[in-house]
Structures are given as C-alpha cells and as structure tokens.
Short mmCIF file of C-alpha atoms and ligand atoms in Angstrom, two decimals:
data_model
loop_
_atom_site.label_atom_id
_atom_site.label_comp_id
_atom_site.label_asym_id
_atom_site.label_seq_id
_atom_site.Cartn_x
_atom_site.Cartn_y
_atom_site.Cartn_z
CA UNK A 1 16.73 -18.50 7.55
CA UNK A 2 13.60 -16.72 6.07
CA UNK A 3 11.90 -18.87 3.48
CA UNK A 4 11.12 -16.95 0.54
CA UNK A 5 7.35 -17.98 -0.87
CA UNK A 6 7.17 -15.56 -4.08
CA UNK A 7 5.81 -12.97 -5.40
CA UNK A 8 2.43 -10.44 -5.12
CA UNK A 9 1.65 -7.69 -7.82
CA UNK A 10 -1.58 -5.67 -8.15
CA UNK A 11 -3.43 -2.12 -8.60
CA UNK A 12 -4.25 -0.08 -5.90
CA UNK A 13 -7.36 2.52 -6.77
CA UNK A 14 -8.59 4.16 -4.47
CA UNK A 15 -12.10 3.21 -5.51
CA UNK A 16 -11.68 -0.39 -4.53
CA UNK A 17 -11.83 0.19 -1.19
CA UNK A 18 -15.57 1.91 -1.68
CA UNK A 19 -16.43 -1.40 -3.91
CA UNK A 20 -15.43 -4.27 -0.63
CA UNK A 21 -17.45 -1.32 1.92
CA UNK A 22 -20.09 -1.53 -0.40
CA UNK A 23 -19.64 -5.09 -1.28
CA UNK A 24 -20.22 -4.90 -5.36
CA UNK A 25 -17.69 -6.93 -5.53
CA UNK A 26 -19.92 -8.58 -7.90
CA UNK A 27 -21.33 -6.50 -9.30
CA UNK A 28 -21.28 -6.27 -13.48
CA UNK A 29 -18.71 -3.27 -13.44
CA UNK A 30 -16.10 -5.26 -10.61
CA UNK A 31 -16.89 -8.71 -11.57
CA UNK A 32 -13.61 -8.37 -13.98
CA UNK A 33 -11.63 -7.46 -11.20
CA UNK A 34 -11.89 -9.03 -8.34
CA UNK A 35 -12.68 -12.60 -9.76
CA UNK A 36 -8.63 -12.77 -10.96
CA UNK A 37 -8.61 -12.97 -7.06
CA UNK A 38 -9.85 -16.73 -5.94
CA UNK A 39 -7.23 -18.95 -7.63
CA UNK A 40 -3.92 -16.15 -5.74
CA UNK A 41 -5.67 -16.78 -2.38
CA UNK A 42 -5.41 -20.09 -2.70
CA UNK A 43 -2.86 -20.21 -3.49
CA UNK A 44 -1.67 -18.37 -0.37
CA UNK A 45 -3.81 -20.67 1.95
CA UNK A 46 -1.18 -23.36 0.88
CA UNK A 47 1.76 -21.35 0.41
CA UNK A 48 0.54 -19.38 4.32
CA UNK A 49 3.94 -16.67 4.67
CA UNK A 50 4.32 -15.80 7.70
CA UNK A 51 5.10 -11.83 6.17
CA UNK A 52 5.14 -9.87 4.39
CA UNK A 53 6.73 -6.64 2.36
CA UNK A 54 5.42 -3.82 0.78
CA UNK A 55 6.75 -2.24 -2.60
CA UNK A 56 4.49 0.20 -2.41
CA UNK A 57 4.36 4.16 -3.17
CA UNK A 58 2.99 6.50 -0.42
CA UNK A 59 0.74 9.53 -2.14
CA UNK A 60 0.94 11.57 0.35
CA UNK A 61 -0.01 10.73 3.61
CA UNK A 62 3.01 10.14 5.37
CA UNK A 63 5.22 11.90 2.65
CA UNK A 64 4.00 15.08 1.31
CA UNK A 65 5.37 17.23 -1.65
CA UNK A 66 7.32 19.12 1.37
CA UNK A 67 9.05 15.53 2.48
CA UNK A 68 10.13 13.50 -0.07
CA UNK A 69 12.73 9.88 0.07
CA UNK A 70 13.77 8.13 -3.22
CA UNK A 71 13.09 5.37 -0.84
CA UNK A 72 11.90 4.98 2.22
CA UNK A 73 11.87 2.13 5.06
CA UNK A 74 9.03 0.85 7.63
CA UNK A 75 10.46 0.03 11.38
CA UNK A 76 7.24 -0.08 13.06
CA UNK A 77 5.04 -2.22 15.68
CA UNK A 78 2.23 -0.64 13.75
CA UNK A 79 1.42 0.68 11.21
CA UNK A 80 -1.90 2.81 11.18
CA UNK A 81 -4.55 3.32 8.38
CA UNK A 82 -5.57 7.69 7.56
CA UNK A 83 -8.52 9.07 5.87
CA UNK A 84 -5.77 10.44 3.06
CA UNK A 85 -8.54 12.23 0.98
CA UNK A 86 -10.50 9.76 -1.05
CA UNK A 87 -13.76 8.67 1.24
CA UNK A 88 -13.42 5.13 2.19
CA UNK A 89 -13.44 3.57 5.00
CA UNK A 90 -9.70 3.79 7.39
CA UNK A 91 -8.97 0.07 8.34
CA UNK A 92 -7.26 -1.25 11.12
CA UNK A 93 -3.34 -0.81 12.14
CA UNK A 94 -1.50 -3.63 10.71
CA UNK A 95 1.60 -4.79 12.35
CA UNK A 96 5.20 -5.15 11.98
CA UNK A 97 7.66 -7.22 11.97
CA UNK A 98 10.57 -5.15 13.67
CA UNK A 99 13.43 -7.63 13.61
CA UNK A 100 13.21 -7.76 9.26
CA UNK A 101 12.89 -4.03 9.37
CA UNK A 102 16.23 -2.93 10.84
CA UNK A 103 17.94 -6.46 8.82
CA UNK A 104 16.44 -4.35 5.52
CA UNK A 105 17.20 -1.58 6.86
CA UNK A 106 20.41 -2.43 7.88
CA UNK A 107 22.15 -4.33 4.80
CA UNK A 108 20.65 -1.33 2.77
CA UNK A 109 22.46 0.99 3.67
CA UNK A 110 25.88 -1.39 4.56
CA UNK A 111 25.00 -1.34 0.46
CA UNK A 112 25.20 2.05 -0.29
CA UNK A 113 21.02 2.64 -0.48
CA UNK A 114 20.08 5.26 1.58
CA UNK A 115 17.21 5.05 2.88
CA UNK A 116 14.46 6.97 5.07
CA UNK A 117 14.10 4.85 8.26
CA UNK A 118 10.03 5.12 9.59
CA UNK A 119 9.78 4.41 13.05
CA UNK A 120 6.42 6.18 12.65
CA UNK A 121 4.75 5.39 9.45
CA UNK A 122 1.28 6.12 8.21
CA UNK A 123 -0.45 3.92 5.05
CA UNK A 124 -2.23 4.76 2.57
CA UNK A 125 -3.93 2.62 0.08
CA UNK A 126 -1.34 1.69 -2.01
CA UNK A 127 -0.34 -0.14 1.38
CA UNK A 128 -3.54 -1.07 2.99
CA UNK A 129 -5.71 -1.73 -0.41
CA UNK A 130 -3.81 -4.93 -1.01
CA UNK A 131 -3.26 -6.74 1.77
CA UNK A 132 -7.45 -6.64 2.06
CA UNK A 133 -7.70 -7.89 -1.72
CA UNK A 134 -5.75 -10.72 -1.08
CA UNK A 135 -6.24 -11.77 2.64
CA UNK A 136 -9.77 -9.94 2.95
CA UNK A 137 -11.95 -11.67 6.37
CA UNK A 138 -11.20 -10.47 8.85
CA UNK A 139 -7.59 -9.68 10.35
CA UNK A 140 -4.11 -9.41 8.42
CA UNK A 141 -3.02 -13.13 9.07
CA UNK A 142 0.91 -10.88 8.08
CA UNK A 143 2.72 -8.83 9.36
CA UNK A 144 3.75 -6.67 7.31
CA UNK A 145 8.31 -4.21 6.37
CA UNK A 146 6.60 -1.39 3.93
CA UNK A 147 9.06 -0.17 1.40
CA UNK A 148 7.99 3.09 0.21
CA UNK A 149 9.31 3.95 -3.29
CA UNK A 150 9.16 7.54 -4.52
CA UNK A 151 6.98 7.47 -7.68
CA UNK A 152 5.31 10.65 -7.41
CA UNK A 153 7.75 13.40 -6.78
CA UNK A 154 10.37 14.38 -9.95
CA UNK A 155 13.09 13.26 -9.78
CA UNK A 156 12.43 9.62 -9.56
CA UNK A 157 14.59 7.08 -9.28
CA UNK A 158 15.86 5.42 -12.00
CA UNK A 159 14.41 2.14 -13.22
CA UNK A 160 17.69 0.08 -12.76
CA UNK A 161 18.12 1.50 -9.22
CA UNK A 162 14.80 -0.45 -8.27
CA UNK A 163 15.75 -3.10 -9.76
CA UNK A 164 18.53 -3.68 -7.62
CA UNK A 165 16.50 -2.65 -4.33
CA UNK A 166 13.91 -4.94 -4.91
CA UNK A 167 17.36 -7.85 -5.11
CA UNK A 168 19.04 -6.01 -2.09
CA UNK A 169 15.55 -6.35 0.20
CA UNK A 170 15.57 -9.93 -1.48
CA UNK A 171 19.78 -10.93 -0.96
CA UNK A 172 17.89 -9.10 2.45
CA UNK A 173 14.92 -11.46 3.30
CA UNK A 174 16.60 -14.95 1.94
CA UNK A 175 19.57 -14.00 4.49
CA UNK A 176 17.52 -13.83 7.87
CA UNK A 177 17.44 -15.57 10.93
CA UNK A 178 14.61 -16.76 10.74
CA UNK A 179 12.64 -19.70 10.30
CA UNK A 180 9.02 -17.34 8.63
CA UNK A 181 7.92 -16.98 5.48
CA UNK A 182 7.96 -14.31 2.57
CA UNK A 183 5.89 -13.01 0.36
CA UNK A 184 7.06 -10.55 -1.39
CA UNK A 185 3.77 -7.82 -2.97
CA UNK A 186 4.00 -4.89 -5.20
CA UNK A 187 1.46 -2.56 -5.67
CA UNK A 188 0.26 -0.35 -8.73
CA UNK A 189 -0.22 0.73 -12.78
CA UNK A 190 -0.46 -0.16 -14.47
CA UNK A 191 -0.54 2.37 -17.24
CA UNK A 192 -2.35 5.46 -15.50
CA UNK A 193 -2.81 9.15 -15.72
CA UNK A 194 -4.70 10.59 -13.52
CA UNK A 195 -4.23 15.04 -14.65
CA UNK A 196 -3.80 16.66 -17.81
CA UNK A 197 -3.96 16.49 -21.32
CA UNK A 198 -2.76 12.49 -21.46
CA UNK A 199 -5.86 12.10 -18.52
CA UNK A 200 -7.32 8.02 -18.86
CA UNK A 201 -3.95 7.24 -21.19
CA UNK A 202 -3.98 3.79 -20.87
CA UNK A 203 -1.47 1.43 -22.91
CA UNK A 204 -2.17 -1.72 -22.75
CA UNK A 205 0.26 -3.44 -24.89
CA UNK A 206 3.20 -2.44 -22.43
CA UNK A 207 1.05 -3.05 -19.88
CA UNK A 208 1.54 -7.15 -21.82
CA UNK A 209 4.51 -7.58 -22.14
CA UNK A 210 5.66 -5.42 -18.62
CA UNK A 211 3.91 -8.49 -17.32
CA UNK A 212 4.62 -11.40 -19.67
CA UNK A 213 8.16 -9.58 -18.45
CA UNK A 214 8.44 -10.12 -14.83
CA UNK A 215 8.20 -14.18 -16.20
CA UNK A 216 10.62 -14.04 -18.25
CA UNK A 217 13.03 -11.29 -19.29
CA UNK A 218 12.26 -9.91 -15.60
CA UNK A 219 14.92 -6.84 -16.27
CA UNK A 220 12.94 -5.94 -20.00
CA UNK A 221 11.91 -2.39 -18.21
CA UNK A 222 15.34 -1.26 -16.72
CA UNK A 223 16.85 -0.33 -20.52
CA UNK A 224 13.74 2.36 -20.48
CA UNK A 225 15.10 5.76 -18.25
CA UNK A 226 12.19 7.15 -16.05
CA UNK A 227 10.46 9.98 -19.59
CA UNK A 228 10.55 6.90 -21.25
CA UNK A 229 8.21 5.10 -18.79
CA UNK A 230 6.01 7.73 -18.11
CA UNK A 231 5.19 8.52 -21.42
CA UNK A 232 4.59 4.27 -22.35
CA UNK A 233 2.15 3.78 -18.81
CA UNK A 234 1.80 7.77 -18.32
CA UNK A 235 2.64 10.06 -15.23
CA UNK A 236 1.21 7.54 -12.76
CA UNK A 237 1.80 4.10 -14.09
CA UNK A 238 5.12 4.97 -13.90
CA UNK A 239 4.10 2.81 -10.35
CA UNK A 240 5.61 -0.76 -12.14
CA UNK A 241 8.25 0.81 -10.29
CA UNK A 242 7.06 -1.34 -8.14
CA UNK A 243 6.25 -4.13 -9.47
CA UNK A 244 10.45 -4.10 -11.33
CA UNK A 245 11.55 -4.28 -7.24
CA UNK A 246 9.01 -7.39 -6.42
CA UNK A 247 10.57 -9.13 -9.21
CA UNK A 248 13.74 -8.67 -8.24
CA UNK A 249 13.30 -9.34 -4.62
CA UNK A 250 12.50 -13.11 -6.19
CA UNK A 251 15.75 -13.46 -7.02
CA UNK A 252 17.57 -13.43 -4.18
CA UNK A 253 18.07 -16.22 -2.07
CA UNK A 254 17.76 -20.42 -2.85
CA UNK A 255 16.39 -21.15 -6.52
CA UNK A 256 15.94 -19.50 -9.22
CA UNK A 257 13.28 -19.02 -11.16
CA UNK A 258 9.96 -17.74 -10.54
CA UNK A 259 6.48 -20.03 -11.38
CA UNK A 260 3.09 -17.93 -12.66
CA UNK A 261 0.42 -18.94 -10.31
CA UNK A 262 -2.22 -16.65 -11.58
CA UNK A 263 -2.76 -13.30 -13.60
CA UNK A 264 -5.88 -10.95 -14.83
CA UNK A 265 -5.96 -7.59 -17.24
CA UNK A 266 -8.45 -5.14 -17.02
CA UNK A 267 -9.61 -2.53 -18.42
CA UNK A 268 -10.01 0.12 -17.04
CA UNK A 269 -11.43 -0.16 -13.28
CA UNK A 270 -11.85 4.10 -12.39
CA UNK A 271 -8.80 5.50 -14.63
CA UNK A 272 -6.98 2.25 -14.91
CA UNK A 273 -4.79 -0.20 -16.08
CA UNK A 274 -5.43 -2.87 -13.52
CA UNK A 275 -3.17 -5.94 -13.67
CA UNK A 276 -2.59 -8.75 -11.09
CA UNK A 277 -0.01 -10.69 -11.03
CA UNK A 278 1.21 -14.43 -8.19
CA UNK A 279 4.78 -16.18 -9.04
CA UNK A 280 6.16 -18.76 -6.96
CA UNK A 281 9.30 -18.73 -6.39
CA UNK A 282 11.57 -22.54 -7.21
C1 LIG B 301 -6.25 5.37 -9.61
C2 LIG B 301 -5.50 5.70 -9.35
C3 LIG B 301 -4.34 5.47 -8.71
O1 LIG B 301 -3.28 3.90 -8.13
C4 LIG B 301 -4.48 6.13 -7.38
O2 LIG B 301 -3.71 5.72 -6.23
C5 LIG B 301 -5.64 6.46 -6.95
C6 LIG B 301 -5.99 7.21 -7.86
C7 LIG B 301 -7.92 6.26 -10.17
O3 LIG B 301 -7.64 5.35 -11.06
O4 LIG B 301 -8.92 6.10 -9.66
FE1 LIG B 302 -1.68 4.94 -7.47
#
C-alpha cells in the first residue's frame, strides 16, 4: 500500500512567482518569507515523496463564475499552467498520477462526494507556486493529483464538509495499491482580503490559533460557519479550507500522530498573512 509521509501548507500569492523569477529571495521584503522554506526542503529531501495530492482553489483560470464545481479532482496525465493575468511567467506542465487520480475519484464517489472529474485541467498560481517553492531546482520531481475546492463563488462548502473530503482523500491514498510515497499540500491563506472595505484585512491572532490547531486539535476550525470564517479571516482568507483538508487527509492510514517539522508566519506579503507548515505523519 502507498505510504502517507506528511502534509505541507503554504500561501500562494502571485507576486511570489515574480520574486522567484527575478531572484529576489534575499531582498529584505522577501527574505522573511523565503527563509521559511529551507528546513522543509531538507525534510523533503530525506522523506522523498513520489506523489503530491494538492488541495487548492482555482481563481478563475480553469473554472469561471459561470461553472463552479464545489470539489473537482484532476485526472490528467499533464497539467498545463497558463497566463491568468498576473503577469508571472508560466511554468512547464506538471506530470499527473492517473492511477491515483482515478482511485481517489472512485473512492470519493463511492463515499457520496459527487466530485467533478477533470481530464483536462489548467492549473493556476495556487497549484504551481507551492511546487516551485518546495522544489525550486529544475523539473518538479513529484507527480501531482490536484483537488480543487471552491473558495471563490458562494455558496462555499462548510469547513466540516471539507474536513470530511480531506479524510476521504486520505483514506483513498492509504488504500492505494502502490509502493509510492505520498504527501499532501494545502495551498492558500492565511488571513487576507483583496477587495472591498476590508481590503488588506489580516487577523494574526486567528491565524496563529488555526496553525496551532492543525497540530493539536485538527477539527477546531470546523466549529465555524463559512460566514464566521470569512469574518475572521477575510474573503480570501477562507482559502484556509485547503489546510483543513490537508490535515484531515493525514488522519487516514497507519499511525494517528503528526509531528511539526517546521512552520513560519510572516505579515504581509502583498495583502496576505503568509503561513507555512510541514507536518510529518507517524
Ligand atoms: C493575493 C493573494 C492570493 O491568495 C491570491 O490568490 C492573489 C493575490 C495577494 O495577497 O496579492
Ligand atoms: Fe488565492
């Protein structure tokens, strides 16, 4: 059976792509953000995952407001990145893991999650930036199964439902007949709001409590409704749903514990309170 090694979470601000392109990682503005990554890359170098399941949200590249699945799973051999209007360079296509994609889709539908299946799927900055941040050198060494959660167009799925989805994805991975090692990634958040009267809104106290809960009380955030979470974290802070799914996925399979490898929290990059976390499963 496949082995679940752990979970990673990171923010995915488009400007990060520009900073990587310019080689600006050591500039004073960017250093506190990029300095969070080397300890996690070191752990990944030892743990050597073969596949990542990426929980993220599309921002209008693959799904627009006219057609918005609540949950969508990629089942493509290759995932192409395209210009979505932020002016960041596009990355080469990422390799899929078809066998795992269909295994997850079958397991989810069997367990009453009526997901949208995408045999073609463009991936935006939310999917590509975490891969570039965790594996900055050369070609991406892992294959990918993208799991897209709607955080953009109301109504959004309840945190409890997202947690259940994550757990079901974890169960599917744990039961996958493969010798491969799998990691989960959560992309998005933490608190931020890009538009309206509260543009620039950040809630450090909530973010730190949320990060801590992922270690010690993973279902903590499921007590809140979507509207409460938007109130506490901002209209885009609700991207933290991906982190809940990632943490829930770690509760499946052998072993029940997680150990923190490393975390970082830095305010702001662009409009966002950036979070970074690596959890090892044991
Ligand atoms: C920003 C943050 C996001 O999550 C995003 O998708 C786009 C922009 C920002 O802070 O600039
Ligand atoms: Fe975003």
